[in-house]
Coordinates of C-alpha atoms in Angstrom, one line a residue:
M1 CA 13.9 1.0 -39.1
T2 CA 14.5 4.8 -38.9
E3 CA 12.1 7.6 -39.3
A4 CA 12.8 10.5 -41.8
N5 CA 14.4 12.5 -39.0
G6 CA 16.8 9.7 -38.3
V7 CA 15.3 8.8 -34.9
N8 CA 14.9 5.1 -34.0
P9 CA 11.2 4.9 -32.9
G10 CA 12.0 2.2 -30.4
A11 CA 14.5 4.4 -28.6
N12 CA 12.2 7.2 -27.4
G13 CA 9.9 5.3 -25.1
V14 CA 7.5 4.1 -27.8
N15 CA 6.1 0.7 -26.9
P16 CA 7.3 -1.7 -29.7
D17 CA 4.2 -3.9 -29.2
K18 CA 2.1 -1.2 -30.9
D19 CA 3.6 -2.3 -34.2
L20 CA 4.4 -6.0 -34.1
N21 CA 5.5 -6.0 -37.7
A22 CA 8.1 -3.3 -37.3
E23 CA 11.7 -4.4 -37.7
N24 CA 14.7 -3.8 -35.4
L25 CA 12.8 -2.4 -32.5
P26 CA 14.4 -3.0 -29.1
G27 CA 12.7 -5.7 -27.0
R28 CA 10.2 -6.7 -29.8
R29 CA 7.8 -9.4 -28.5
G30 CA 7.6 -11.0 -31.9
D31 CA 4.6 -13.4 -32.4
Q32 CA 2.7 -11.9 -29.4
G33 CA 4.1 -14.3 -26.8
E34 CA 3.2 -17.8 -25.5
P35 CA -0.5 -18.7 -25.4
I36 CA -1.3 -20.7 -22.2
R37 CA -5.2 -20.7 -22.2
V38 CA -8.4 -19.1 -23.3
Q39 CA -10.1 -16.8 -20.8
R40 CA -13.9 -17.2 -20.8
G41 CA -15.7 -14.7 -18.6
M42 CA -14.0 -12.5 -16.1
F43 CA -14.0 -14.5 -12.8
G44 CA -14.6 -18.1 -13.9
A45 CA -18.3 -18.2 -13.2
N46 CA -19.8 -20.0 -16.2
N47 CA -23.4 -20.8 -14.9
G48 CA -25.0 -17.5 -14.6
G49 CA -23.3 -16.2 -11.5
D50 CA -21.2 -13.6 -13.2
T51 CA -23.1 -10.3 -12.8
T52 CA -20.2 -8.0 -13.9
G53 CA -21.2 -7.7 -17.5
Y54 CA -18.1 -9.6 -18.6
G55 CA -19.7 -13.1 -18.7
G56 CA -19.3 -13.3 -22.5
L57 CA -15.6 -12.3 -22.6
V58 CA -13.5 -14.6 -24.6
R59 CA -9.8 -13.8 -25.1
P60 CA -6.5 -15.7 -25.3
V61 CA -4.1 -15.3 -22.4
R62 CA -0.5 -15.1 -23.4
L63 CA 2.8 -14.8 -21.5
P64 CA 5.4 -12.5 -23.1
G65 CA 7.9 -14.5 -25.2
Q66 CA 11.6 -14.3 -25.7
A67 CA 12.8 -10.9 -26.6
T68 CA 15.3 -10.3 -29.5
R69 CA 18.4 -8.2 -29.5
P70 CA 18.8 -5.3 -29.1
Y71 CA 16.9 -5.2 -25.9
G72 CA 17.4 -1.4 -25.7
G73 CA 19.1 1.0 -23.2
W74 CA 21.0 -0.6 -20.3
F75 CA 19.2 -3.9 -20.7
D76 CA 21.9 -5.2 -23.2
E77 CA 24.7 -4.1 -20.8
V78 CA 23.2 -6.0 -17.9
A79 CA 22.5 -9.1 -20.0
D80 CA 26.0 -9.2 -21.4
E81 CA 27.6 -8.7 -18.0
L82 CA 25.4 -11.4 -16.4
E83 CA 26.2 -13.9 -19.1
G84 CA 29.9 -13.1 -18.9
A85 CA 30.0 -13.5 -15.1
L86 CA 28.2 -16.9 -15.3
E87 CA 30.7 -18.1 -17.9
E88 CA 33.5 -17.1 -15.6
Q89 CA 32.0 -19.5 -13.1
S90 CA 32.0 -22.3 -15.7
L91 CA 28.2 -22.1 -16.0
L92 CA 26.8 -21.8 -19.5
P93 CA 24.4 -18.9 -19.6
E94 CA 21.8 -20.8 -21.7
N95 CA 21.7 -23.4 -19.0
A96 CA 20.8 -20.9 -16.3
I97 CA 18.8 -18.3 -18.3
E98 CA 15.8 -19.9 -19.9
K99 CA 14.7 -16.8 -21.7
T100 CA 15.0 -13.0 -21.5
V101 CA 11.9 -11.0 -21.7
V102 CA 11.6 -7.3 -22.4
D103 CA 7.9 -6.2 -22.1
R104 CA 6.4 -2.8 -21.4
G105 CA 9.8 -1.3 -20.8
E106 CA 10.8 -3.9 -18.1
L107 CA 13.5 -6.5 -18.1
T108 CA 12.9 -10.1 -16.8
F109 CA 15.3 -13.0 -16.7
H110 CA 13.6 -16.4 -16.5
I111 CA 16.0 -18.6 -14.5
A112 CA 16.2 -22.4 -14.2
R113 CA 15.3 -23.0 -10.6
E114 CA 18.4 -25.0 -9.7
H115 CA 20.6 -22.1 -10.7
L116 CA 18.6 -19.4 -8.9
P117 CA 21.0 -18.9 -5.9
R118 CA 24.1 -18.6 -8.1
V119 CA 22.4 -16.1 -10.5
A120 CA 21.0 -14.1 -7.5
R121 CA 24.5 -14.0 -5.9
T122 CA 26.1 -12.9 -9.2
L123 CA 23.6 -10.1 -9.7
R124 CA 24.3 -8.9 -6.1
D125 CA 28.1 -9.2 -6.1
D126 CA 29.3 -8.4 -9.6
P127 CA 30.6 -4.8 -9.6
A128 CA 29.1 -4.0 -12.9
L129 CA 25.7 -5.3 -11.8
R130 CA 25.3 -4.6 -8.0
F131 CA 21.7 -5.5 -7.5
E132 CA 22.1 -5.1 -3.8
L133 CA 18.4 -5.2 -2.8
C134 CA 15.6 -7.7 -3.3
T135 CA 12.3 -6.1 -2.5
G136 CA 10.5 -9.4 -2.2
V137 CA 9.2 -12.4 -4.0
S138 CA 5.7 -12.8 -5.4
G139 CA 3.9 -16.0 -6.3
V140 CA 1.9 -16.5 -9.5
H141 CA -0.3 -19.4 -10.5
F142 CA -0.9 -20.2 -14.2
P143 CA -2.9 -23.5 -14.3
G144 CA -2.7 -23.5 -18.1
D145 CA 1.1 -23.2 -18.2
K146 CA 1.6 -27.0 -18.1
G147 CA 4.7 -28.2 -16.4
R148 CA 5.5 -24.8 -14.9
E149 CA 2.2 -23.8 -13.3
L150 CA 3.8 -22.1 -10.3
H151 CA 6.0 -19.0 -10.7
A152 CA 8.1 -17.0 -8.2
V153 CA 8.9 -13.5 -9.3
Y154 CA 11.8 -11.6 -7.6
H155 CA 12.1 -7.8 -7.8
L156 CA 15.7 -6.6 -7.7
R157 CA 17.0 -3.1 -7.4
S158 CA 20.5 -1.7 -7.9
I159 CA 21.1 1.2 -5.6
T160 CA 24.5 1.7 -7.1
H161 CA 23.4 2.0 -10.7
G162 CA 19.7 3.0 -10.3
R163 CA 18.3 0.0 -12.1
V164 CA 15.5 -2.5 -11.5
L165 CA 14.9 -5.9 -13.0
R166 CA 13.0 -9.1 -12.3
L167 CA 14.0 -12.8 -11.9
E168 CA 11.2 -15.3 -12.6
V169 CA 11.5 -19.0 -11.7
S170 CA 8.9 -21.7 -12.4
A171 CA 8.0 -25.1 -10.9
P172 CA 5.3 -27.6 -11.7
D173 CA 2.3 -28.2 -9.4
D174 CA 3.5 -31.7 -8.6
D175 CA 7.0 -30.6 -7.6
P176 CA 6.6 -27.1 -6.1
H177 CA 10.2 -26.7 -4.9
I178 CA 12.4 -23.7 -5.5
P179 CA 15.8 -23.0 -3.7
S180 CA 15.6 -20.3 -1.0
I181 CA 17.7 -17.2 -1.5
V182 CA 17.4 -15.9 2.0
D183 CA 21.2 -16.4 2.5
V184 CA 21.7 -14.0 -0.5
Y185 CA 18.9 -11.6 0.3
P186 CA 18.0 -11.9 4.0
T187 CA 15.0 -9.5 3.6
N188 CA 13.3 -12.4 1.6
D189 CA 12.7 -14.3 4.8
W190 CA 9.1 -13.4 5.4
H191 CA 8.3 -12.9 1.7
E192 CA 9.2 -16.5 1.0
R193 CA 7.0 -17.6 3.9
E194 CA 4.1 -15.6 2.6
T195 CA 4.5 -17.0 -0.9
Y196 CA 4.6 -20.5 0.6
D197 CA 1.5 -19.8 2.6
F198 CA -0.6 -18.5 -0.3
F199 CA 0.7 -20.5 -3.2
G200 CA 2.3 -23.6 -1.8
L201 CA 5.8 -23.0 -3.2
I202 CA 8.3 -24.7 -1.0
F203 CA 11.6 -22.8 -0.7
D204 CA 14.2 -25.4 0.0
G205 CA 16.8 -24.2 2.6
H206 CA 14.6 -21.5 4.2
P207 CA 15.4 -21.2 7.9
A208 CA 11.8 -21.4 9.1
L209 CA 9.3 -22.1 6.4
T210 CA 5.9 -21.8 8.1
R211 CA 2.5 -20.2 7.4
I212 CA 2.5 -16.5 8.0
M213 CA -1.1 -15.5 7.5
M214 CA -3.3 -18.6 7.5
P215 CA -3.8 -20.9 10.5
D216 CA -1.1 -23.7 10.7
D217 CA -3.7 -26.4 9.9
W218 CA -5.4 -24.5 7.0
Q219 CA -6.0 -26.8 4.0
G220 CA -4.9 -25.5 0.6
F221 CA -3.3 -22.3 -0.7
P222 CA -5.8 -19.4 -1.1
Q223 CA -4.2 -17.5 -3.9
R224 CA -3.9 -20.4 -6.4
K225 CA -6.3 -20.0 -9.3
D226 CA -7.9 -23.4 -8.7
Y227 CA -8.7 -22.5 -5.1
P228 CA -12.5 -22.2 -4.6
L229 CA -13.8 -18.7 -4.6
G230 CA -16.7 -19.5 -2.3
G231 CA -18.2 -22.2 -0.3
I232 CA -15.6 -21.9 2.4
P233 CA -16.9 -21.8 6.0
V234 CA -16.1 -18.5 7.7
E235 CA -13.9 -19.3 10.7
Y236 CA -15.5 -18.8 14.2
K237 CA -18.9 -17.7 12.8
G238 CA -20.3 -20.8 11.1
A239 CA -21.5 -18.9 8.0
Q240 CA -20.7 -19.9 4.5
I241 CA -20.0 -17.8 1.4
P242 CA -21.5 -19.4 -1.7
A243 CA -19.4 -19.9 -4.8
P244 CA -19.9 -17.4 -7.6
D245 CA -22.0 -19.7 -9.7
Q246 CA -24.4 -20.3 -6.8
R247 CA -25.1 -16.6 -6.1
R248 CA -28.2 -14.9 -7.1
S249 CA -28.0 -13.4 -10.6
Y250 CA -29.5 -9.9 -11.1
S251 CA -29.2 -9.9 -14.9

């Protein structure tokens, strides 16, 4: 689709999601992504404890879906080069790359966890890619994303080409194992430990996977969505913070 002046509206920084019915816009999300749950309220307090004014909020929560070509800008170049480099290693790209997401002007490759080390090494070493730096890994917990509740998100930067992208890997709650990529990006050492500490993701092959913030004998993983928001004894003081639905309501 082209405007009267011949300019592609998706090529000048316009967010394609503003018009989901438009055709041929780079990185179009399509049918608004993958619904994983319905959000009710803001913080999960359903019995009068939510005093924020958002207690009546009801909205679907969606993850961005597979983008369609063209992705736009250098995204297509990186996608083509990565797929070609994996094929040269006798790995079918569709077996390693579960989906490619272009959302809000950012590129994310969702990678099958067993192929994460090879994809990371390829992104680092291929001359046309050269993502030399991983600035860390972040954990995410989506309890409604059945079979892939735990996500690890890696932020990669190419100093050579001045580009940034993300890798995202998922694992189920009952099998929270992801290969470590510390041997590819040594700076991930403490980042993987922190993600293990707070989300319970086990990075197989990590040289010393231990808690980094919480005490060694702490039960549970505090940044998971199903971790209790209150009712946890405060260490050394004997006090207790009540859960949100047990707090006094001022409304």
